[in-house]
């Protein structure tokens, strides 16, 4: 099937997309967007989290055809040109990046949360990030980064 959708703010078409193709593979193989990582491939780790119409989804479990006529945002689509998104900047400044493999998925899950509220509680942040695993950290710096980004996005 041919697939028309918005990818990181730009209208795109992918031709001859197999019905069984995961969105993850479409993003990485067809569009060359390598920021979305494949970790487990079964929806357990969150490394492949992207936003579908603003909602975080596991791209490894979401079939590509589900993006038809919808908006997909990947980690590459958060920055405004050379200007990093507040979450990306906060992750860097807070030391929330260790090996970096899980970072895109964590940032996208947090972006989904901050789209709904710029005053999330620690509990809300933990809930929003619960599907994203990091093997390198104790998560404290990640929580700090999300809080910092939220404060900056509020104008604090």
XYZ file of C-alpha atoms in Angstrom:
156
model
C 0.000 0.000 0.000
C 1.038 3.599 -0.473
C 1.243 5.525 2.764
C 0.778 9.294 3.019
C 1.449 10.848 6.405
C 3.170 13.741 8.132
C 6.638 12.941 9.428
C 8.366 15.485 11.633
C 6.219 18.253 10.214
C 6.625 17.366 6.540
C 4.164 15.504 4.337
C 5.677 12.204 3.175
C 4.726 9.276 0.981
C 6.053 5.746 1.232
C 5.221 3.470 -1.695
C 4.499 -0.261 -1.589
C 4.548 -0.554 2.210
C 3.857 -4.156 3.266
C 0.906 -4.477 5.639
C 3.035 -6.248 8.248
C 5.862 -3.666 8.321
C 6.400 -2.071 11.753
C 6.552 1.713 11.856
C 10.043 1.348 13.369
C 11.378 -0.300 10.218
C 9.686 2.230 7.950
C 11.291 5.097 9.867
C 14.758 3.570 9.973
C 14.979 1.814 6.609
C 12.850 3.951 4.314
C 13.416 7.395 5.818
C 16.848 6.855 7.388
C 15.745 8.161 10.786
C 18.101 6.216 13.008
C 17.298 8.027 16.251
C 14.404 5.657 16.848
C 16.122 2.571 18.232
C 15.161 -1.065 18.146
C 15.783 -2.548 21.552
C 13.648 -5.563 22.310
C 11.307 -5.557 19.306
C 8.369 -6.629 21.468
C 7.284 -3.422 23.208
C 9.062 -4.021 26.496
C 11.905 -1.466 26.482
C 10.548 1.760 24.967
C 13.691 2.511 22.925
C 11.512 2.879 19.829
C 9.020 5.363 21.304
C 7.718 7.948 18.839
C 4.703 10.231 18.913
C 1.687 9.311 16.782
C -0.662 12.297 16.708
C 1.127 13.468 19.854
C 0.707 10.219 21.776
C 3.706 8.032 22.649
C 3.656 4.628 20.936
C 6.114 1.786 20.556
C 7.127 1.936 16.897
C 8.137 -1.747 17.014
C 4.538 -2.739 17.776
C 2.746 -0.146 15.656
C 2.217 -1.225 12.080
C 3.320 1.397 9.571
C -0.105 1.584 7.926
C -1.522 2.962 11.193
C 0.353 6.194 10.426
C -1.737 6.756 7.274
C -3.039 10.338 7.243
C -1.607 10.917 10.723
C 1.347 12.753 12.220
C 4.491 10.932 13.354
C 7.168 12.723 15.357
C 10.555 11.147 16.006
C 13.466 12.400 18.078
C 14.800 14.066 14.930
C 11.604 16.096 14.681
C 11.738 17.650 18.150
C 14.530 20.126 17.533
C 13.791 23.339 15.657
C 16.648 23.225 13.189
C 19.833 23.587 15.210
C 17.940 24.606 18.365
C 17.365 21.630 20.642
C 13.980 20.979 22.212
C 13.968 21.852 25.938
C 13.856 18.121 26.764
C 16.909 17.394 24.635
C 18.817 20.291 26.224
C 17.736 19.326 29.744
C 18.834 15.710 29.257
C 22.283 16.932 28.237
C 22.592 19.454 31.062
C 21.278 17.081 33.746
C 23.565 14.214 32.819
C 20.527 12.085 32.005
C 22.358 10.532 29.061
C 24.599 7.568 29.756
C 25.171 5.267 26.783
C 22.368 7.108 24.967
C 20.581 4.114 23.490
C 17.388 4.616 25.486
C 17.531 8.413 25.411
C 15.430 9.047 22.272
C 12.620 6.846 23.569
C 12.711 8.445 27.016
C 12.647 11.935 25.529
C 9.728 11.075 23.253
C 7.749 9.547 26.136
C 8.447 12.686 28.185
C 7.419 14.873 25.230
C 4.082 13.079 25.179
C 3.620 13.862 28.869
C 4.667 17.513 28.584
C 2.242 17.927 25.721
C -0.520 17.257 28.275
C 0.883 19.095 31.296
C 3.796 21.388 32.011
C 3.402 20.807 35.747
C 3.833 17.039 36.065
C 4.381 15.524 39.479
C 7.240 13.098 40.013
C 4.640 10.332 40.087
C 3.223 11.439 36.724
C 6.705 11.530 35.210
C 7.464 8.049 36.519
C 4.181 6.753 35.118
C 4.818 8.356 31.716
C 8.309 6.837 31.552
C 7.371 3.436 33.019
C 7.538 1.734 29.621
C 11.070 2.972 28.950
C 14.000 1.035 30.334
C 17.493 2.347 30.946
C 20.239 -0.086 31.920
C 22.838 2.577 32.745
C 21.217 4.837 35.320
C 19.084 4.983 38.434
C 16.624 7.301 36.656
C 17.151 10.225 39.061
C 18.880 12.417 36.464
C 16.158 11.564 33.954
C 13.456 12.766 36.373
C 15.457 15.949 37.001
C 15.787 16.516 33.243
C 12.030 16.213 32.669
C 11.315 18.588 35.548
C 13.885 21.079 34.222
C 12.421 20.939 30.712
C 8.895 21.406 32.063
C 10.004 24.448 34.066
C 11.676 25.974 31.020
C 8.657 25.276 28.831
C 6.473 27.022 31.474
C 8.833 29.985 31.366
C 10.145 29.511 34.911
